[in-house]
DNA sequence: TCTCAGCGTTAGATCGTTCCAAAGACATTA
DNA sequence: TAATGTCTTTGGAACGATCTAACGCTGAGA
């Protein structure tokens, strides 16, 4: 009953053998009591458990790792956040991942990944010393060498971010950007909007094209034309400001942007025209950066379900570790539209429901 | 010469004993070659090193940990980022910490810390299993129980964030908020401003009072009155908007805010009056959140030197681990003012250099 | 009667490394 | 020659857990 009195007399840590002596059984039986309780006779089990509780015993992970060849550690190469990016997704993701790992008896081991191209060095080092049982990758790039490298060595891994090019390798979890912009269009259409523009990144970026595709398919589904409703800009507020002008000139009543940064450029352009985001023109961003909620009017944005991504990453990784031969699993999670003041609940002003 | 050919024939990992056999020495000698090279005769050392390189040997961390009772791991309880906070400092800090750790032969082990009051649970678990050699704490609160708890057990730790109350315990690294606001005032004074207001958080918050103090001392140093130049608001954009009004009414030509969120409230108030941040009134935020650079005009802000904080944390922790009896060391790092459009290089408009 | 599987438990070996004490080589000194 | 010392190297015992192969016993099936 007493909670961990921390074995008063003895100085060193409590070991399996000490517990065994106390319970009057062999060390192996204590081990079994913890790892395969169904092997023991109930009364023995009870006796051992009492001794474990009384002495506050905790198995030594180092010894377990040495014997079982499994560290219960998962490696994660943390990259420096590139400045200028509005959305810091890393910390939310890492917390979720860490929590999921804790619940499964695993822990996340960080190592610093240099900026730029993902290097294999850190992965090799962690593997060489048998420090980790698997990896979680993030920031997967187009010609990312990590997947193939890990797969060749038979190391379990899961990626946050799909493999866009080449033969897909391994399991991954990603956010369905298209579904997000699709949902934004749906929402705007329901409000009466029909001239819904898309402000995206230059074509050729996988993530960007994905987000554009969602807008396009939703527009098509509703029979709305997309010609002259699409513009592109690099992820910079000034550039976005300039790029959105033609869309506004063409009479768009709503703009779906591929990022919050682009949406902010949109805000700027509207202000310059004396128009107000939310009142005159609806604006939707992407990523739900902290800044979105702080803007005025607060920016509606598409939020990535990072907690779910973290949980799913861990789930897939555990599955891969328990069965390395299973077919790869891929999970695409739908982001959710966070509606704020930049998308009013009422119908748009001048001639909203007019045909495009 | 060849780089890690990954011991072609053998299947399992390369062990010390295998290297020893190859080099024609005892396992202990190989161990010495790696850990105390000066004990070996140069030619023996050379022979062993060759074998190590040829076989691509890496010592098993698990075995080392078991034997030396030092895991070379540092625990960090990652807290969920509370939504609404503009500045995500965690990921920058974590990357810096991780990098510093890597360079010192340590690694960061994450565990999920529940939101709200920091719990001891996770720390106890990691310690019980002897998984970590020490801890880095962050988000230290006023009545944070962790420092005393760890100190009592003789566990090395270092805090990111000073202990504001009670008898100070242990080493810490923190950012000198006062120095930041002081520097902001200096910069504004140099531009000709004299009516410099401070928009802070309600008194009683340690961090907030610290930032206020820097403004105050700089104002005093320049003989500028502070009466009627100070307002307070909770960290919310609307509340800040309301709170800053009296300051503007009193003719302030510049506002130093205790956070970027407060600064954004200031932007809002200025816009409502038809004034422009940067052109009419200078505004300086704090924390240099990603949003700051994206605002229009871009918000000048005081940036925390998180990379340095990470490095210093690790330095202090290593020092503590190597000498547990040394007197506690505290490091206060100066943040730096990032000047953007909200603080023009020219003198302020109407009657800037007038006496307050 | 004999074999055999199942029961709960255990002894002994093992994972890969480092600590400890002592052995061997060799030169120096009494 | 033997004793002393220094410099390298080594064997053996940990570290604390889990794996494997049994233990002695009972009861069922042939």
XYZ file of C-alpha atoms (C1' of nucleotides) in Angstrom:
772
model
C 0.000 0.000 0.000
C 2.683 2.575 0.841
C 3.759 4.446 -2.222
C 7.414 4.039 -3.042
C 9.180 4.628 0.265
C 12.366 4.441 -1.772
C 13.944 1.514 0.057
C 15.158 3.330 3.161
C 18.196 1.378 4.248
C 19.853 0.336 1.007
C 21.844 2.965 -0.795
C 22.088 1.846 -4.400
C 19.125 1.337 -6.660
C 16.793 -1.573 -6.095
C 17.549 -4.524 -8.324
C 15.612 -7.518 -9.445
C 17.681 -9.765 -7.203
C 16.875 -7.713 -4.123
C 13.184 -7.930 -4.826
C 13.523 -11.653 -5.398
C 15.219 -12.182 -2.065
C 12.547 -10.209 -0.321
C 9.729 -12.148 -1.969
C 11.485 -15.463 -1.441
C 11.635 -16.357 -5.118
C 14.245 -16.417 -7.835
C 15.128 -13.346 -9.885
C 13.627 -14.946 -12.941
C 10.268 -15.229 -11.243
C 10.270 -11.532 -10.510
C 11.071 -10.910 -14.128
C 8.180 -13.113 -15.123
C 5.878 -11.380 -12.699
C 6.497 -8.167 -14.563
C 6.725 -9.403 -18.120
C 4.496 -12.481 -18.238
C 2.287 -12.368 -15.170
C 0.102 -15.189 -16.473
C 2.941 -17.631 -16.024
C 2.843 -17.269 -12.241
C 0.557 -18.789 -9.695
C -1.699 -15.979 -8.478
C -0.415 -16.090 -4.914
C 3.206 -15.935 -5.995
C 2.358 -13.068 -8.264
C 0.747 -11.224 -5.400
C 3.740 -11.775 -3.171
C 6.158 -10.532 -5.780
C 4.028 -7.521 -6.538
C 3.996 -6.571 -2.915
C 7.751 -6.741 -2.720
C 8.054 -4.675 -5.886
C 5.766 -1.999 -4.498
C 7.309 -1.922 -1.084
C 10.799 -1.534 -2.419
C 9.841 0.851 -5.184
C 11.560 -1.296 -7.750
C 11.988 -0.065 -11.318
C 13.723 -2.203 -13.886
C 16.921 -0.725 -15.265
C 16.404 0.218 -18.852
C 20.088 -0.150 -19.624
C 20.101 -3.778 -18.547
C 16.887 -4.476 -20.402
C 18.255 -2.866 -23.507
C 21.466 -4.821 -23.352
C 19.685 -8.110 -22.958
C 16.701 -7.643 -25.237
C 18.488 -5.558 -27.866
C 15.649 -3.138 -27.863
C 16.130 0.312 -26.432
C 12.506 1.418 -26.585
C 13.817 4.623 -28.014
C 12.682 6.328 -31.169
C 14.991 8.725 -32.928
C 13.875 12.075 -34.242
C 16.168 14.468 -36.060
C 15.076 17.920 -35.075
C 15.677 20.566 -37.705
C 16.147 24.229 -36.982
C 12.976 26.146 -37.663
C 13.580 28.282 -40.670
C 12.867 31.902 -39.818
C 10.094 33.598 -41.728
C 7.795 30.640 -41.574
C 4.635 31.657 -39.850
C 3.588 28.252 -38.635
C 5.679 26.489 -36.043
C 4.296 23.015 -36.295
C 7.228 21.253 -34.754
C 6.522 21.720 -31.099
C 2.895 20.650 -31.295
C 3.878 17.622 -33.304
C 6.747 16.727 -31.015
C 4.605 16.934 -27.936
C 1.967 14.717 -29.472
C 4.570 12.256 -30.645
C 6.235 12.243 -27.278
C 2.992 11.655 -25.483
C 1.976 8.813 -27.757
C 5.401 7.283 -27.271
C 5.225 7.554 -23.498
C 1.901 5.791 -23.479
C 3.354 2.938 -25.484
C 6.409 2.610 -23.268
C 8.703 4.313 -25.740
C 10.542 7.608 -25.611
C 11.709 10.098 -28.198
C 15.431 10.626 -28.563
C 16.397 13.874 -30.223
C 19.380 14.547 -32.338
C 20.182 17.772 -34.115
C 19.766 17.643 -37.839
C 21.625 20.320 -39.741
C 19.604 22.800 -41.764
C 19.130 22.240 -45.456
C 19.257 18.817 -47.019
C 18.574 16.071 -44.499
C 21.826 14.307 -43.757
C 22.194 10.625 -43.021
C 24.994 11.130 -40.581
C 22.911 11.450 -37.440
C 20.840 8.431 -38.372
C 23.913 6.318 -38.916
C 25.369 7.286 -35.599
C 22.226 6.485 -33.661
C 21.940 3.181 -35.404
C 25.569 2.232 -35.024
C 25.379 2.488 -31.291
C 22.072 0.612 -31.246
C 20.536 3.514 -29.531
C 17.171 3.482 -31.221
C 14.601 0.971 -32.380
C 13.273 3.170 -35.139
C 12.929 6.650 -36.529
C 10.319 9.245 -37.161
C 11.181 11.457 -40.082
C 9.773 14.846 -40.814
C 10.417 17.478 -43.385
C 10.643 14.821 -46.070
C 11.896 16.402 -49.233
C 11.409 15.414 -52.843
C 14.646 13.552 -53.253
C 14.979 12.596 -49.657
C 17.574 9.833 -49.344
C 16.575 8.805 -45.866
C 13.709 6.479 -46.639
C 15.624 4.308 -49.050
C 18.670 4.319 -46.822
C 16.742 3.165 -43.785
C 14.685 0.664 -45.713
C 17.802 -0.961 -47.129
C 19.081 -1.518 -43.623
C 15.780 -2.870 -42.398
C 15.352 -0.106 -39.864
C 11.742 0.667 -38.998
C 10.698 4.224 -39.723
C 7.694 6.328 -40.479
C 7.559 9.671 -42.208
C 5.516 12.715 -41.457
C 4.993 13.806 -45.034
C 4.341 11.611 -48.003
C 6.855 10.565 -50.593
C 5.795 12.603 -53.578
C 8.166 11.278 -56.127
C 9.800 8.042 -57.037
C 8.675 4.650 -55.885
C 7.060 5.167 -52.499
C 8.987 3.548 -49.699
C 7.718 2.812 -46.242
C 4.891 4.075 -44.129
C 3.890 7.658 -43.802
C 1.336 9.985 -42.320
C 0.415 13.220 -43.945
C -2.130 15.973 -43.909
C -4.510 16.062 -46.825
C -4.033 19.616 -48.004
C -6.514 19.198 -50.836
C -9.185 18.182 -48.413
C -8.521 21.362 -46.462
C -8.911 23.771 -49.350
C -11.852 21.723 -50.570
C -13.549 22.193 -47.205
C -12.829 25.903 -47.307
C -14.527 26.201 -50.681
C -17.450 24.167 -49.403
C -17.849 26.491 -46.491
C -17.665 29.584 -48.667
C -20.143 28.193 -51.176
C -22.550 27.461 -48.350
C -22.289 31.109 -47.365
C -23.287 32.135 -50.853
C -19.880 32.815 -52.358
C -19.332 31.823 -55.954
C -16.343 33.867 -57.076
C -13.821 32.093 -54.949
C -10.189 32.661 -55.853
C -7.093 30.730 -54.939
C -3.805 32.346 -54.052
C -1.155 29.664 -54.141
C 2.519 29.040 -54.382
C 4.282 28.698 -57.711
C 3.461 25.399 -59.379
C 5.872 22.565 -58.893
C 5.773 22.400 -55.145
C 4.101 19.189 -54.065
C 2.411 20.615 -51.028
C 1.344 23.716 -52.888
C -0.072 21.846 -55.870
C -1.953 19.583 -53.510
C -3.635 22.522 -51.840
C -4.485 24.038 -55.191
C -6.010 20.772 -56.343
C -8.507 20.751 -53.486
C -9.740 24.198 -54.375
C -9.991 23.245 -58.011
C -11.927 20.045 -57.504
C -14.397 21.712 -55.146
C -14.956 24.517 -57.618
C -15.549 22.023 -60.396
C -17.929 20.047 -58.244
C -20.048 23.152 -57.857
C -19.765 24.061 -61.480
C -17.792 27.196 -60.724
C -15.204 28.400 -63.216
C -11.618 28.575 -62.082
C -10.223 30.574 -64.958
C -8.899 33.955 -63.842
C -9.466 32.933 -60.283
C -6.033 31.661 -59.558
C -2.806 33.480 -58.809
C 0.520 32.460 -57.433
C 3.237 33.946 -55.304
C 6.198 32.900 -53.281
C 5.554 32.671 -49.568
C 6.160 36.316 -48.844
C 3.700 38.918 -47.707
C 4.684 41.635 -50.190
C 4.771 39.299 -53.128
C 1.378 37.966 -52.155
C 0.039 41.491 -51.930
C 0.977 42.086 -55.529
C -0.132 38.703 -56.756
C -3.631 38.925 -55.356
C -4.476 42.208 -57.087
C -5.709 40.692 -60.357
C -7.957 38.341 -58.415
C -9.566 41.233 -56.619
C -9.849 43.161 -59.858
C -11.664 40.196 -61.341
C -14.306 40.530 -58.673
C -13.474 37.685 -56.335
C -15.604 37.719 -53.193
C -13.421 35.228 -51.366
C -9.801 34.172 -51.419
C -8.458 30.836 -50.293
C -4.719 31.093 -49.678
C -2.133 28.332 -49.556
C -0.621 29.747 -46.396
C -1.292 32.270 -43.688
C 1.526 34.378 -45.041
C -0.208 34.632 -48.399
C -3.464 35.425 -46.623
C -1.728 38.272 -44.841
C -0.619 39.664 -48.165
C -4.245 39.514 -49.126
C -5.173 41.515 -46.022
C -2.648 44.122 -47.031
C -4.016 44.452 -50.538
C -7.555 44.796 -49.236
C -6.591 47.487 -46.778
C -4.890 49.429 -49.484
C -8.144 49.424 -51.422
C -10.064 50.533 -48.377
C -11.772 47.172 -48.200
C -11.972 45.078 -45.089
C -11.165 41.390 -44.874
C -14.167 39.577 -43.561
C -16.621 42.359 -44.226
C -16.020 42.842 -47.929
C -13.971 39.881 -48.969
C -13.650 36.576 -47.194
C -10.127 35.261 -46.662
C -8.990 31.820 -45.593
C -5.412 30.945 -44.759
C -3.608 27.675 -44.244
C -1.723 26.192 -41.286
C -3.472 28.132 -38.565
C -0.312 29.802 -37.387
C -0.422 31.549 -34.022
C -0.518 34.824 -35.883
C -3.830 33.921 -37.514
C -5.819 34.217 -34.333
C -4.034 37.430 -33.441
C -4.727 39.265 -36.664
C -7.523 41.722 -36.924
C -9.876 40.587 -38.113
C -8.873 37.155 -36.942
C -7.925 35.024 -39.910
C -9.856 31.891 -40.694
C -7.383 29.180 -41.420
C -7.035 25.509 -42.092
C -5.528 23.759 -39.132
C -3.363 20.700 -39.395
C -4.302 17.932 -36.957
C -0.799 17.638 -35.563
C -1.804 15.751 -32.462
C -3.423 13.102 -34.611
C -0.409 13.061 -36.911
C 1.832 12.390 -33.941
C -0.361 9.576 -32.688
C -0.658 7.999 -36.115
C 3.064 8.208 -36.729
C 3.679 6.281 -33.584
C 0.974 3.764 -34.341
C 2.405 3.003 -37.769
C 5.920 2.809 -36.421
C 4.927 0.332 -33.721
C 3.104 -1.752 -36.294
C 6.164 -1.744 -38.520
C 8.412 -2.744 -35.644
C 6.210 -5.654 -34.684
C 5.835 -6.896 -38.249
C 8.507 -5.770 -40.621
C 6.950 -7.677 -43.486
C 3.524 -6.079 -43.433
C 2.525 -4.043 -46.470
C 3.213 -0.353 -46.062
C 0.468 1.723 -44.571
C -0.249 5.317 -45.477
C -2.487 7.646 -43.551
C -3.907 10.865 -44.889
C -5.526 13.048 -42.269
C -7.996 15.753 -43.036
C -7.227 19.208 -41.696
C -10.043 21.289 -40.296
C -11.244 24.740 -41.111
C -11.084 27.129 -38.168
C -13.657 29.799 -38.880
C -12.850 33.259 -37.577
C -13.817 36.818 -38.417
C -12.243 36.834 -41.856
C -15.085 34.607 -43.027
C -18.314 36.121 -41.761
C -21.285 33.878 -41.190
C -23.473 36.078 -43.357
C -23.620 36.208 -47.106
C -21.064 38.417 -48.835
C -21.745 42.062 -49.526
C -22.185 43.433 -53.043
C -23.143 40.663 -55.394
C -22.106 37.499 -53.719
C -24.350 34.837 -55.124
C -23.910 36.101 -58.640
C -22.641 33.590 -61.169
C -18.902 33.622 -61.737
C 41.358 4.452 -44.449
C 38.120 2.863 -45.738
C 35.051 4.461 -44.197
C 32.915 2.017 -42.286
C 32.502 -0.908 -44.647
C 30.082 -2.323 -42.100
C 31.875 -5.607 -41.455
C 30.710 -7.567 -44.486
C 30.622 -11.176 -43.354
C 29.462 -11.056 -39.755
C 25.790 -10.637 -39.150
C 25.399 -9.196 -35.670
C 26.851 -5.913 -34.576
C 30.581 -5.607 -34.094
C 31.634 -6.012 -30.492
C 34.651 -5.054 -28.515
C 35.744 -8.678 -28.354
C 35.671 -9.059 -32.118
C 37.853 -6.018 -32.551
C 40.206 -7.334 -29.900
C 40.585 -10.660 -31.660
C 41.307 -8.934 -34.934
C 43.902 -6.652 -33.397
C 45.430 -9.475 -31.400
C 44.888 -7.858 -28.027
C 42.532 -8.280 -25.124
C 39.124 -6.636 -25.015
C 40.262 -4.424 -22.187
C 43.016 -3.011 -24.336
C 40.524 -2.039 -26.991
C 38.459 -0.344 -24.346
C 41.524 1.514 -23.178
C 42.410 2.488 -26.705
C 39.111 4.305 -26.908
C 38.784 5.688 -23.409
C 42.367 6.201 -22.234
C 44.583 6.137 -25.302
C 47.570 7.418 -23.334
C 47.769 4.126 -21.501
C 48.712 2.239 -24.643
C 51.988 1.951 -26.418
C 51.696 4.019 -29.615
C 52.090 1.043 -31.924
C 49.448 -0.967 -30.089
C 47.145 1.990 -30.213
C 47.630 2.278 -33.917
C 46.910 -1.401 -34.455
C 43.719 -1.253 -32.432
C 42.554 1.884 -34.180
C 42.997 0.235 -37.511
C 40.897 -2.717 -36.460
C 38.232 -0.401 -35.126
C 38.084 1.500 -38.379
C 38.150 -1.550 -40.585
C 35.330 -3.228 -38.757
C 33.294 -0.090 -38.274
C 33.057 -0.715 -34.591
C 30.778 1.435 -32.424
C 30.536 0.810 -28.714
C 27.123 -0.260 -27.500
C 25.608 2.506 -25.463
C 23.451 0.076 -23.533
C 26.435 -1.873 -22.291
C 28.313 1.293 -21.474
C 25.369 2.649 -19.587
C 24.946 -0.522 -17.625
C 28.566 -0.614 -16.632
C 29.303 3.051 -16.044
C 25.889 3.994 -14.664
C 25.784 6.965 -16.920
C 23.393 7.030 -19.810
C 24.661 10.209 -21.448
C 21.040 11.188 -21.775
C 19.448 14.402 -20.631
C 15.753 14.506 -19.923
C 13.491 17.274 -21.120
C 9.782 17.414 -20.344
C 8.147 18.892 -23.379
C 5.001 20.857 -22.639
C 2.206 21.379 -25.111
C 2.373 24.823 -26.638
C -0.521 26.763 -25.293
C -2.582 28.087 -28.165
C -2.847 31.854 -28.491
C 0.766 32.453 -27.672
C 2.398 34.167 -30.559
C 5.947 33.090 -29.905
C 6.888 29.472 -30.309
C 10.237 29.446 -28.636
C 10.323 25.775 -27.907
C 11.538 24.421 -31.211
C 14.389 26.879 -31.581
C 15.470 26.197 -28.049
C 15.183 22.458 -28.428
C 17.223 22.406 -31.558
C 19.962 24.451 -29.964
C 19.922 22.295 -26.882
C 20.009 19.169 -28.947
C 22.901 20.381 -30.993
C 24.927 21.395 -27.977
C 24.210 18.024 -26.431
C 25.281 16.147 -29.536
C 28.561 17.985 -29.589
C 29.216 17.004 -25.993
C 28.362 13.357 -26.564
C 24.978 13.626 -24.922
C 21.476 13.356 -26.275
C 18.134 14.813 -25.335
C 15.437 12.424 -24.216
C 11.928 13.790 -24.459
C 9.007 12.978 -22.293
C 5.579 14.503 -22.456
C 4.777 16.837 -19.641
C 1.091 17.441 -19.092
C -0.232 20.968 -19.559
C -0.647 23.216 -16.548
C 1.363 22.772 -13.405
C 4.572 20.893 -14.013
C 4.216 17.412 -12.598
C 6.987 15.424 -10.996
C 5.724 12.148 -12.301
C 7.675 12.055 -15.514
C 10.875 13.054 -13.771
C 10.467 10.331 -11.197
C 9.905 7.713 -13.839
C 12.958 8.656 -15.845
C 15.073 8.707 -12.736
C 13.729 5.449 -11.371
C 14.797 3.636 -14.470
C 18.141 5.420 -14.474
C 17.463 6.594 -17.909
C 18.941 10.056 -17.628
C 21.952 11.740 -16.102
C 20.246 15.067 -15.636
C 17.407 17.329 -16.629
C 16.810 20.561 -18.402
C 13.728 22.330 -17.114
C 11.793 24.985 -18.891
C 8.642 26.867 -18.155
C 9.687 27.274 -14.555
C 6.781 28.658 -12.592
C 6.725 30.694 -9.404
C 6.072 27.832 -7.062
C 7.686 25.237 -9.204
C 8.345 22.140 -7.114
C 10.796 20.597 -9.504
C 13.983 22.353 -8.505
C 13.719 21.492 -4.836
C 12.621 17.974 -5.626
C 15.550 17.298 -7.921
C 18.050 19.030 -5.661
C 16.993 16.914 -2.705
C 17.741 13.799 -4.696
C 21.052 15.109 -5.898
C 20.029 14.983 -9.531
C 21.823 17.474 -11.757
C 19.541 19.927 -13.504
C 19.500 23.347 -15.031
C 16.530 25.587 -15.606
C 15.680 27.770 -18.530
C 14.086 30.549 -16.529
C 15.245 31.910 -13.226
C 13.751 31.084 -9.880
C 11.923 34.262 -9.002
C 10.739 33.421 -5.564
C 11.951 31.566 -2.549
C 15.512 30.587 -1.910
C 17.110 30.114 -5.285
C 18.017 26.529 -5.982
C 20.350 25.284 -8.630
C 21.719 26.686 -11.832
C 19.723 28.512 -14.405
C 19.931 30.429 -17.629
C 17.530 33.169 -18.458
C 16.955 36.027 -20.823
C 17.378 39.476 -19.382
C 14.045 41.010 -20.281
C 14.938 44.310 -18.636
C 18.003 44.608 -20.794
C 15.794 44.136 -23.858
C 13.310 46.875 -23.069
C 16.185 49.061 -21.938
C 17.833 48.635 -25.313
C 14.569 49.428 -27.067
C 14.291 52.692 -25.155
C 17.911 53.491 -25.948
C 17.266 52.981 -29.613
C 14.156 55.134 -29.566
C 15.876 57.905 -27.649
C 18.663 57.900 -30.192
C 16.033 58.432 -32.883
C 14.783 61.482 -31.044
C 11.840 59.982 -29.181
C 11.184 61.217 -25.678
C 7.575 60.321 -24.984
C 8.111 56.589 -24.869
C 5.320 54.573 -23.345
C 5.300 51.032 -22.011
C 2.433 48.628 -22.545
C 2.927 45.744 -20.156
C 1.193 42.878 -18.480
C -0.577 43.295 -15.160
C 1.884 43.699 -12.311
C 2.765 40.626 -10.354
C 4.092 38.550 -13.220
C 7.818 38.107 -12.806
C 8.654 38.181 -16.463
C 6.337 41.128 -17.063
C 7.675 43.185 -14.182
C 11.192 42.515 -15.346
C 10.445 43.852 -18.812
C 8.766 46.893 -17.316
C 11.769 47.550 -15.106
C 14.110 47.804 -18.080
C 11.939 50.440 -19.695
C 11.709 52.335 -16.433
C 15.406 52.410 -15.676
C 16.281 53.508 -19.209
C 13.711 56.295 -19.012
C 15.124 57.436 -15.667
C 18.625 57.347 -17.010
C 17.609 59.791 -19.685
C 15.645 61.943 -17.296
C 12.361 61.094 -18.983
C 9.214 60.947 -16.902
C 7.346 57.671 -16.724
C 4.174 58.914 -15.141
C 1.165 58.511 -17.445
C 3.374 56.582 -19.840
C 2.572 53.149 -18.620
C -0.449 50.917 -19.167
C -1.159 47.275 -18.625
C -3.220 44.587 -20.233
C -3.526 40.862 -20.274
C -1.838 39.198 -23.229
C -4.741 39.614 -25.600
C -4.964 41.724 -28.697
C -8.340 43.304 -27.955
C -7.516 44.064 -24.360
C -4.242 45.608 -25.459
C -6.083 47.712 -27.999
C -8.179 49.219 -25.228
C -5.337 49.571 -22.771
C -3.074 51.507 -25.096
C -5.601 54.258 -25.827
C -4.736 56.476 -22.833
C -1.068 56.267 -23.757
C -1.785 57.506 -27.257
C -4.089 60.192 -25.888
C -1.242 61.363 -23.693
C 0.842 61.971 -26.782
C 3.254 59.060 -26.749
C 5.414 58.919 -29.873
C 6.617 55.392 -29.229
C 5.307 52.323 -27.462
C 7.395 49.511 -26.094
C 5.236 46.445 -25.515
C 5.897 43.481 -23.274
C 4.914 41.066 -26.019
C 4.197 40.951 -29.730
C 0.568 40.310 -28.951
C 0.353 43.560 -27.040
C 2.160 45.314 -29.862
C -0.454 43.999 -32.268
C -3.173 45.497 -30.099
C -1.265 48.724 -30.433
C -1.297 48.392 -34.223
C -5.034 47.949 -34.074
C -5.563 51.054 -31.978
C -3.384 53.099 -34.277
C -5.237 51.961 -37.362
C -8.533 52.856 -35.796
C -7.247 56.373 -35.325
C -6.041 56.531 -38.864
C -2.455 56.577 -37.707
C 0.208 54.267 -39.035
C 2.599 52.239 -36.931
C 6.103 53.164 -37.885
C 5.179 56.337 -39.692
C 3.335 58.135 -36.905
C 4.110 56.131 -33.809
C 6.971 53.728 -33.270
C 6.114 50.318 -31.841
C 8.394 47.671 -30.432
C 7.237 44.184 -29.458
C 8.853 41.423 -27.492
C 9.785 37.826 -28.378
C 10.164 38.328 -32.092
C 7.433 35.870 -32.944
C 7.209 34.704 -36.539
C 4.207 36.961 -36.936
C 6.292 40.039 -36.204
C 8.179 39.875 -39.463
C 4.985 39.163 -41.349
C 2.990 42.107 -40.077
C 2.676 45.208 -42.111
C 4.546 47.256 -41.311
C 6.914 44.626 -40.007
C 7.087 44.833 -36.244
C 10.347 45.620 -34.516
C 10.751 43.219 -31.689
C 13.129 42.040 -29.042
C 14.503 38.658 -29.881
C 15.492 36.105 -27.310
C 18.878 34.492 -27.949
C 17.494 30.979 -27.766
C 20.459 29.323 -29.414
C 22.732 30.810 -26.782
C 20.302 29.817 -24.061
C 20.400 26.233 -25.259
C 24.170 26.172 -25.348
C 24.494 27.753 -21.928
C 21.973 25.390 -20.404
C 24.024 22.484 -21.547
C 27.256 24.033 -20.403
C 25.942 24.621 -16.903
C 24.437 21.153 -16.746
C 27.705 19.513 -17.739
C 29.552 21.574 -15.152
C 27.065 20.534 -12.495
C 27.386 16.881 -13.456
C 31.141 16.968 -13.251
C 31.192 18.794 -9.931
C 28.030 18.500 -7.907
C 29.491 20.612 -5.111
C 30.326 23.701 -7.115
C 28.480 26.894 -6.245
C 25.415 27.449 -8.409
C 25.939 29.408 -11.556
C 23.379 31.733 -13.096
C 23.530 33.156 -16.576
C 21.533 36.111 -17.784
C 21.632 36.635 -21.526
C 20.790 39.883 -23.229
C 18.147 39.763 -25.937
C 18.627 41.839 -29.039
C 16.444 44.393 -30.707
C 15.430 43.483 -34.239
C 14.668 46.733 -35.976
C 11.966 46.608 -38.637
C 9.570 49.056 -40.250
C 7.616 49.786 -37.100
C 10.588 51.814 -35.875
C 11.688 54.047 -38.731
C 15.264 55.145 -38.906
C 14.196 58.750 -39.175
C 13.063 60.993 -36.353
C 9.390 60.799 -35.441
C 6.820 62.970 -37.149
C 4.901 65.717 -35.367
C 6.791 66.776 -32.280
C 9.068 63.924 -31.546
C 12.027 65.468 -29.797
C 9.788 67.575 -27.583
C 10.261 67.170 -23.869
C 7.977 64.662 -22.219
C 3.112 -49.774 -16.518
C 5.109 -46.399 -19.390
C 5.388 -42.105 -21.891
C 4.480 -37.397 -22.259
C 2.688 -32.860 -21.899
C 1.791 -29.193 -18.694
C 2.497 -26.835 -14.417
C 5.160 -23.004 -11.765
C 9.684 -22.202 -10.846
C 14.670 -21.994 -11.142
C 19.894 -22.325 -12.269
C 23.019 -20.873 -15.423
C 24.532 -18.608 -19.334
C 24.489 -14.372 -21.808
C 24.159 -9.387 -23.642
C 28.895 -5.819 -24.329
C 31.224 -2.965 -21.703
C 34.348 -1.136 -17.881
C 36.508 -1.668 -13.131
C 39.930 -3.821 -10.361
C 43.895 -6.033 -9.215
C 47.475 -8.335 -10.669
C 50.659 -10.347 -14.173
C 54.327 -9.873 -17.480
C 58.127 -7.340 -19.721
C 61.908 -4.658 -19.150
C 65.275 -1.608 -17.286
C 67.394 0.083 -13.097
C 69.469 -0.479 -8.786
C 71.455 -2.735 -4.544
C 71.665 -12.478 -8.671
C 67.815 -10.705 -6.774
C 65.018 -6.973 -5.566
C 62.763 -2.771 -7.035
C 60.295 0.057 -9.920
C 57.809 1.632 -14.170
C 55.201 0.765 -18.124
C 51.720 -2.173 -20.742
C 48.668 -5.505 -20.953
C 45.459 -8.912 -19.235
C 41.991 -12.176 -16.757
C 38.122 -12.187 -14.124
C 34.385 -10.163 -12.020
C 30.961 -7.112 -12.088
C 26.684 -4.086 -14.063
C 21.133 -5.871 -14.016
C 18.270 -7.731 -16.685
C 16.239 -11.774 -19.901
C 16.783 -16.178 -22.523
C 16.991 -21.139 -22.632
C 16.652 -25.406 -20.867
C 15.720 -27.698 -17.572
C 13.698 -29.019 -12.561
C 10.338 -32.248 -9.894
C 5.709 -33.232 -9.855
C 0.897 -34.480 -11.433
C -2.485 -36.565 -14.284
C -4.028 -38.124 -18.847
C -3.576 -41.259 -22.632
C -1.619 -45.571 -24.830
